[in-house]
Amino acid sequence: MIRLLLADDEGLIRGALAALLALEPDLTVVGEAADSVTAVRVALRERPDLAVLDLEMPPGDGLRAAAEIRSRLGIPVVLVTRHARPAVLRRALAAGVAGFVPKTTPAARLAEIIRTVHSGRRYVDPEIAASALTEDECPLTDRELEILAVVRGGAPIAEVAATVHLAPGTVRNYLSVAMAKLGADTRHAAAHHAWQQGWI
């Protein structure tokens, strides 16, 4: 029996997935979580054989939770996502994630992938893997990416400026340029877009 942890901030999706995977004779869900912090806590308490995590879970994300679960328990992790960007895939693989699948994956196929990953192999969705070979280059500078990474945490301009050791006006200038390059209306939208692309 493969003991699973499921983590997704959307309760309906998490519940449906738990019910569908429970129909498999060799799978059992031993813990559920609605956010990345709880996912780590439940993993440490229940000691599952494998974790299935949503990539986008507040307050951090599934990648951070995956890295912590991997470092503390050493179990395989499968990331499920709506935004399967190639750069995010590379970060996930670097963090030791063993499976990377889109949310469009049918439950029966996900069960097969879980078995594959549990057996010690990796699984990456073929379309994501193919798109990784043709990914667009990031148009942002290292400094713009650094600032957007801080913005993504919700910090106000003054805090961003202090963190990156720049004047608030200079930070605003960098953000204006980054927003223009990405076609984003707000600094938060620009930061989210950069994160979705896997640049930060």
PDB file of C-alpha atoms in Angstrom:
ATOM      1  CA  MET A   1       0.000   0.000   0.000  1.00  0.00           C
ATOM      2  CA  ILE A   2       1.370   3.434  -0.999  1.00  0.00           C
ATOM      3  CA  ARG A   3       0.513   6.037   1.658  1.00  0.00           C
ATOM      4  CA  LEU A   4      -0.112   9.485   0.186  1.00  0.00           C
ATOM      5  CA  LEU A   5      -0.207  13.092   1.304  1.00  0.00           C
ATOM      6  CA  LEU A   6      -2.369  15.368  -0.868  1.00  0.00           C
ATOM      7  CA  ALA A   7      -2.002  19.146  -0.714  1.00  0.00           C
ATOM      8  CA  ASP A   8      -4.051  21.622  -2.739  1.00  0.00           C
ATOM      9  CA  ASP A   9      -5.558  24.942  -1.686  1.00  0.00           C
ATOM     10  CA  GLU A  10      -8.745  24.187  -3.658  1.00  0.00           C
ATOM     11  CA  GLY A  11     -10.840  21.995  -1.372  1.00  0.00           C
ATOM     12  CA  LEU A  12     -13.096  20.623  -4.090  1.00  0.00           C
ATOM     13  CA  ILE A  13     -10.166  19.471  -6.230  1.00  0.00           C
ATOM     14  CA  ARG A  14      -8.315  18.025  -3.220  1.00  0.00           C
ATOM     15  CA  GLY A  15     -11.397  16.150  -2.019  1.00  0.00           C
ATOM     16  CA  ALA A  16     -12.232  14.782  -5.455  1.00  0.00           C
ATOM     17  CA  LEU A  17      -8.663  13.644  -6.021  1.00  0.00           C
ATOM     18  CA  ALA A  18      -8.538  11.976  -2.598  1.00  0.00           C
ATOM     19  CA  ALA A  19     -11.771  10.115  -3.334  1.00  0.00           C
ATOM     20  CA  LEU A  20     -10.613   8.988  -6.775  1.00  0.00           C
ATOM     21  CA  LEU A  21      -7.177   7.840  -5.619  1.00  0.00           C
ATOM     22  CA  ALA A  22      -8.749   5.982  -2.690  1.00  0.00           C
ATOM     23  CA  LEU A  23     -10.518   3.771  -5.252  1.00  0.00           C
ATOM     24  CA  GLU A  24      -7.137   2.385  -6.304  1.00  0.00           C
ATOM     25  CA  PRO A  25      -6.413  -0.887  -4.453  1.00  0.00           C
ATOM     26  CA  ASP A  26      -2.784  -0.022  -3.667  1.00  0.00           C
ATOM     27  CA  LEU A  27      -3.164   3.685  -2.760  1.00  0.00           C
ATOM     28  CA  THR A  28      -4.383   5.290   0.457  1.00  0.00           C
ATOM     29  CA  VAL A  29      -4.540   8.966   1.405  1.00  0.00           C
ATOM     30  CA  VAL A  30      -3.217   9.392   4.951  1.00  0.00           C
ATOM     31  CA  GLY A  31      -3.148  13.191   5.069  1.00  0.00           C
ATOM     32  CA  GLU A  32      -4.501  16.285   3.352  1.00  0.00           C
ATOM     33  CA  ALA A  33      -3.483  19.938   3.485  1.00  0.00           C
ATOM     34  CA  ALA A  34      -4.813  23.213   2.094  1.00  0.00           C
ATOM     35  CA  ASP A  35      -1.552  25.187   2.143  1.00  0.00           C
ATOM     36  CA  SER A  36       2.195  24.684   1.856  1.00  0.00           C
ATOM     37  CA  VAL A  37       2.964  25.136   5.567  1.00  0.00           C
ATOM     38  CA  THR A  38       0.315  22.624   6.627  1.00  0.00           C
ATOM     39  CA  ALA A  39       1.544  20.216   3.956  1.00  0.00           C
ATOM     40  CA  VAL A  40       4.965  20.068   5.596  1.00  0.00           C
ATOM     41  CA  ARG A  41       3.446  19.703   9.065  1.00  0.00           C
ATOM     42  CA  VAL A  42       1.102  16.882   7.965  1.00  0.00           C
ATOM     43  CA  ALA A  43       3.950  15.139   6.141  1.00  0.00           C
ATOM     44  CA  LEU A  44       6.099  15.162   9.268  1.00  0.00           C
ATOM     45  CA  ARG A  45       3.220  13.861  11.371  1.00  0.00           C
ATOM     46  CA  GLU A  46       1.876  11.157   9.020  1.00  0.00           C
ATOM     47  CA  ARG A  47       5.152  10.076   7.363  1.00  0.00           C
ATOM     48  CA  PRO A  48       3.595   9.237   3.966  1.00  0.00           C
ATOM     49  CA  ASP A  49       5.409   7.257   1.287  1.00  0.00           C
ATOM     50  CA  LEU A  50       4.840   9.981  -1.311  1.00  0.00           C
ATOM     51  CA  ALA A  51       3.506  13.564  -1.453  1.00  0.00           C
ATOM     52  CA  VAL A  52       1.305  14.975  -4.215  1.00  0.00           C
ATOM     53  CA  LEU A  53       1.477  18.773  -4.025  1.00  0.00           C
ATOM     54  CA  ASP A  54      -0.161  21.594  -5.947  1.00  0.00           C
ATOM     55  CA  LEU A  55       2.479  23.987  -7.271  1.00  0.00           C
ATOM     56  CA  GLU A  56       0.531  27.137  -6.378  1.00  0.00           C
ATOM     57  CA  MET A  57      -0.347  27.045  -2.684  1.00  0.00           C
ATOM     58  CA  PRO A  58      -0.190  30.013  -0.341  1.00  0.00           C
ATOM     59  CA  PRO A  59       1.622  31.231   1.669  1.00  0.00           C
ATOM     60  CA  GLY A  60       4.690  29.875  -0.144  1.00  0.00           C
ATOM     61  CA  ASP A  61       4.324  27.423  -3.000  1.00  0.00           C
ATOM     62  CA  GLY A  62       4.477  23.724  -3.648  1.00  0.00           C
ATOM     63  CA  LEU A  63       8.138  23.916  -4.650  1.00  0.00           C
ATOM     64  CA  ARG A  64       9.170  25.200  -1.228  1.00  0.00           C
ATOM     65  CA  ALA A  65       7.037  22.597   0.505  1.00  0.00           C
ATOM     66  CA  ALA A  66       8.478  19.905  -1.772  1.00  0.00           C
ATOM     67  CA  ALA A  67      12.040  20.931  -0.972  1.00  0.00           C
ATOM     68  CA  GLU A  68      11.366  20.876   2.766  1.00  0.00           C
ATOM     69  CA  ILE A  69       9.545  17.545   2.666  1.00  0.00           C
ATOM     70  CA  ARG A  70      12.344  16.060   0.567  1.00  0.00           C
ATOM     71  CA  SER A  71      15.054  17.325   2.914  1.00  0.00           C
ATOM     72  CA  ARG A  72      13.303  16.217   6.107  1.00  0.00           C
ATOM     73  CA  LEU A  73      11.696  12.935   5.021  1.00  0.00           C
ATOM     74  CA  GLY A  74      13.452  11.946   1.803  1.00  0.00           C
ATOM     75  CA  ILE A  75      10.184  10.822   0.190  1.00  0.00           C
ATOM     76  CA  PRO A  76       9.347  11.341  -3.490  1.00  0.00           C
ATOM     77  CA  VAL A  77       7.188  14.320  -4.445  1.00  0.00           C
ATOM     78  CA  VAL A  78       4.852  14.760  -7.408  1.00  0.00           C
ATOM     79  CA  LEU A  79       3.963  18.363  -8.313  1.00  0.00           C
ATOM     80  CA  VAL A  80       0.621  19.043  -9.984  1.00  0.00           C
ATOM     81  CA  THR A  81       0.075  22.399 -11.647  1.00  0.00           C
ATOM     82  CA  ARG A  82      -2.109  24.484 -13.921  1.00  0.00           C
ATOM     83  CA  HIS A  83       0.887  26.520 -15.061  1.00  0.00           C
ATOM     84  CA  ALA A  84       3.419  23.992 -16.244  1.00  0.00           C
ATOM     85  CA  ARG A  85       6.153  26.338 -17.401  1.00  0.00           C
ATOM     86  CA  PRO A  86       9.482  24.828 -18.521  1.00  0.00           C
ATOM     87  CA  ALA A  87      11.598  26.988 -16.187  1.00  0.00           C
ATOM     88  CA  VAL A  88       9.456  25.904 -13.238  1.00  0.00           C
ATOM     89  CA  LEU A  89      10.044  22.320 -14.332  1.00  0.00           C
ATOM     90  CA  ARG A  90      13.803  22.869 -14.212  1.00  0.00           C
ATOM     91  CA  ARG A  91      13.554  24.341 -10.702  1.00  0.00           C
ATOM     92  CA  ALA A  92      11.368  21.432  -9.609  1.00  0.00           C
ATOM     93  CA  LEU A  93      13.818  18.845 -10.918  1.00  0.00           C
ATOM     94  CA  ALA A  94      16.709  20.693  -9.279  1.00  0.00           C
ATOM     95  CA  ALA A  95      14.782  20.543  -5.984  1.00  0.00           C
ATOM     96  CA  GLY A  96      14.489  16.771  -6.296  1.00  0.00           C
ATOM     97  CA  VAL A  97      10.852  16.603  -7.384  1.00  0.00           C
ATOM     98  CA  ALA A  98      10.311  13.226  -9.029  1.00  0.00           C
ATOM     99  CA  GLY A  99       7.048  13.888 -10.868  1.00  0.00           C
ATOM    100  CA  PHE A 100       5.696  16.938 -12.690  1.00  0.00           C
ATOM    101  CA  VAL A 101       2.183  16.775 -14.163  1.00  0.00           C
ATOM    102  CA  PRO A 102      -0.505  19.215 -15.306  1.00  0.00           C
ATOM    103  CA  LYS A 103      -3.856  19.369 -13.488  1.00  0.00           C
ATOM    104  CA  THR A 104      -5.530  18.111 -16.652  1.00  0.00           C
ATOM    105  CA  THR A 105      -4.070  14.646 -15.944  1.00  0.00           C
ATOM    106  CA  PRO A 106      -6.876  12.086 -15.356  1.00  0.00           C
ATOM    107  CA  ALA A 107      -6.924  10.503 -11.876  1.00  0.00           C
ATOM    108  CA  ALA A 108      -6.283   7.003 -13.249  1.00  0.00           C
ATOM    109  CA  ARG A 109      -3.199   8.263 -15.099  1.00  0.00           C
ATOM    110  CA  LEU A 110      -2.028  10.107 -11.984  1.00  0.00           C
ATOM    111  CA  ALA A 111      -2.305   6.836 -10.065  1.00  0.00           C
ATOM    112  CA  GLU A 112       0.002   5.193 -12.636  1.00  0.00           C
ATOM    113  CA  ILE A 113       2.450   8.105 -12.332  1.00  0.00           C
ATOM    114  CA  ILE A 114       2.407   7.790  -8.532  1.00  0.00           C
ATOM    115  CA  ARG A 115       3.323   4.113  -8.848  1.00  0.00           C
ATOM    116  CA  THR A 116       6.112   4.972 -11.307  1.00  0.00           C
ATOM    117  CA  VAL A 117       7.551   7.624  -8.991  1.00  0.00           C
ATOM    118  CA  HIS A 118       7.166   5.419  -5.909  1.00  0.00           C
ATOM    119  CA  SER A 119       9.199   2.718  -7.675  1.00  0.00           C
ATOM    120  CA  GLY A 120      12.137   5.129  -7.893  1.00  0.00           C
ATOM    121  CA  ARG A 121      11.700   6.532 -11.386  1.00  0.00           C
ATOM    122  CA  ARG A 122      10.903  10.077 -12.519  1.00  0.00           C
ATOM    123  CA  TYR A 123       7.950  11.225 -14.584  1.00  0.00           C
ATOM    124  CA  VAL A 124       7.667  14.502 -16.497  1.00  0.00           C
ATOM    125  CA  ASP A 125       4.653  15.260 -18.662  1.00  0.00           C
ATOM    126  CA  PRO A 126       5.841  14.906 -22.306  1.00  0.00           C
ATOM    127  CA  GLU A 127       4.326  18.226 -23.442  1.00  0.00           C
ATOM    128  CA  ILE A 128       6.060  20.118 -20.648  1.00  0.00           C
ATOM    129  CA  ALA A 129       9.331  18.383 -21.437  1.00  0.00           C
ATOM    130  CA  ALA A 130       9.007  19.245 -25.144  1.00  0.00           C
ATOM    131  CA  SER A 131       8.171  22.898 -24.452  1.00  0.00           C
ATOM    132  CA  ALA A 132      11.237  23.156 -22.204  1.00  0.00           C
ATOM    133  CA  LEU A 133      13.337  22.836 -25.348  1.00  0.00           C
ATOM    134  CA  THR A 134      11.721  25.859 -27.024  1.00  0.00           C
ATOM    135  CA  GLU A 135      11.205  28.202 -24.081  1.00  0.00           C
ATOM    136  CA  ASP A 136      11.484  31.954 -24.647  1.00  0.00           C
ATOM    137  CA  GLU A 137      14.404  33.815 -23.127  1.00  0.00           C
ATOM    138  CA  CYS A 138      13.736  35.965 -20.069  1.00  0.00           C
ATOM    139  CA  PRO A 139      13.679  39.668 -21.079  1.00  0.00           C
ATOM    140  CA  LEU A 140      14.439  40.892 -17.560  1.00  0.00           C
ATOM    141  CA  THR A 141      17.808  41.799 -16.045  1.00  0.00           C
ATOM    142  CA  ASP A 142      19.129  40.095 -12.923  1.00  0.00           C
ATOM    143  CA  ARG A 143      18.375  43.235 -10.882  1.00  0.00           C
ATOM    144  CA  GLU A 144      14.775  43.373 -12.174  1.00  0.00           C
ATOM    145  CA  LEU A 145      14.311  39.721 -11.277  1.00  0.00           C
ATOM    146  CA  GLU A 146      15.777  40.286  -7.821  1.00  0.00           C
ATOM    147  CA  ILE A 147      13.331  43.131  -7.175  1.00  0.00           C
ATOM    148  CA  LEU A 148      10.329  41.193  -8.507  1.00  0.00           C
ATOM    149  CA  ALA A 149      11.220  38.250  -6.263  1.00  0.00           C
ATOM    150  CA  VAL A 150      10.944  40.536  -3.231  1.00  0.00           C
ATOM    151  CA  VAL A 151       7.741  42.123  -4.572  1.00  0.00           C
ATOM    152  CA  ARG A 152       6.179  38.683  -4.948  1.00  0.00           C
ATOM    153  CA  GLY A 153       6.325  38.281  -1.176  1.00  0.00           C
ATOM    154  CA  GLY A 154       4.004  41.283  -0.851  1.00  0.00           C
ATOM    155  CA  ALA A 155       6.583  43.756   0.454  1.00  0.00           C
ATOM    156  CA  PRO A 156       5.877  47.496   0.052  1.00  0.00           C
ATOM    157  CA  ILE A 157       8.297  49.652  -1.961  1.00  0.00           C
ATOM    158  CA  ALA A 158      10.197  50.871   1.112  1.00  0.00           C
ATOM    159  CA  GLU A 159      10.821  47.298   2.265  1.00  0.00           C
ATOM    160  CA  VAL A 160      11.812  46.178  -1.238  1.00  0.00           C
ATOM    161  CA  ALA A 161      14.270  49.087  -1.411  1.00  0.00           C
ATOM    162  CA  ALA A 162      15.812  48.186   1.944  1.00  0.00           C
ATOM    163  CA  THR A 163      16.091  44.510   0.971  1.00  0.00           C
ATOM    164  CA  VAL A 164      17.872  45.160  -2.338  1.00  0.00           C
ATOM    165  CA  HIS A 165      19.869  48.141  -1.003  1.00  0.00           C
ATOM    166  CA  LEU A 166      18.481  50.728  -3.420  1.00  0.00           C
ATOM    167  CA  ALA A 167      16.562  53.989  -3.062  1.00  0.00           C
ATOM    168  CA  PRO A 168      12.750  53.680  -3.306  1.00  0.00           C
ATOM    169  CA  GLY A 169      12.732  55.841  -6.462  1.00  0.00           C
ATOM    170  CA  THR A 170      15.281  53.550  -8.112  1.00  0.00           C
ATOM    171  CA  VAL A 171      13.171  50.513  -7.206  1.00  0.00           C
ATOM    172  CA  ARG A 172      10.125  52.188  -8.781  1.00  0.00           C
ATOM    173  CA  ASN A 173      12.129  52.828 -11.951  1.00  0.00           C
ATOM    174  CA  TYR A 174      13.241  49.194 -12.170  1.00  0.00           C
ATOM    175  CA  LEU A 175       9.664  48.040 -11.585  1.00  0.00           C
ATOM    176  CA  SER A 176       8.300  50.370 -14.295  1.00  0.00           C
ATOM    177  CA  VAL A 177      10.772  48.960 -16.804  1.00  0.00           C
ATOM    178  CA  ALA A 178      10.000  45.368 -15.791  1.00  0.00           C
ATOM    179  CA  MET A 179       6.244  45.988 -16.003  1.00  0.00           C
ATOM    180  CA  ALA A 180       6.635  47.501 -19.476  1.00  0.00           C
ATOM    181  CA  LYS A 181       8.731  44.556 -20.682  1.00  0.00           C
ATOM    182  CA  LEU A 182       6.125  42.078 -19.423  1.00  0.00           C
ATOM    183  CA  GLY A 183       3.045  44.099 -20.357  1.00  0.00           C
ATOM    184  CA  ALA A 184       1.872  44.001 -16.729  1.00  0.00           C
ATOM    185  CA  ASP A 185      -0.434  46.624 -15.184  1.00  0.00           C
ATOM    186  CA  THR A 186       0.922  46.299 -11.647  1.00  0.00           C
ATOM    187  CA  ARG A 187       4.179  45.296  -9.982  1.00  0.00           C
ATOM    188  CA  HIS A 188       2.379  42.340  -8.376  1.00  0.00           C
ATOM    189  CA  ALA A 189       1.139  41.159 -11.785  1.00  0.00           C
ATOM    190  CA  ALA A 190       4.687  41.449 -13.134  1.00  0.00           C
ATOM    191  CA  ALA A 191       6.065  39.454 -10.200  1.00  0.00           C
ATOM    192  CA  HIS A 192       3.403  36.778 -10.630  1.00  0.00           C
ATOM    193  CA  HIS A 193       4.112  36.535 -14.377  1.00  0.00           C
ATOM    194  CA  ALA A 194       7.847  36.189 -13.719  1.00  0.00           C
ATOM    195  CA  TRP A 195       7.141  33.471 -11.150  1.00  0.00           C
ATOM    196  CA  GLN A 196       4.814  31.598 -13.532  1.00  0.00           C
ATOM    197  CA  GLN A 197       7.549  31.642 -16.150  1.00  0.00           C
ATOM    198  CA  GLY A 198       9.967  30.212 -13.618  1.00  0.00           C
ATOM    199  CA  TRP A 199      12.294  33.225 -13.768  1.00  0.00           C
ATOM    200  CA  ILE A 200      12.048  33.913 -10.024  1.00  0.00           C
TER     201      ILE A 200
END
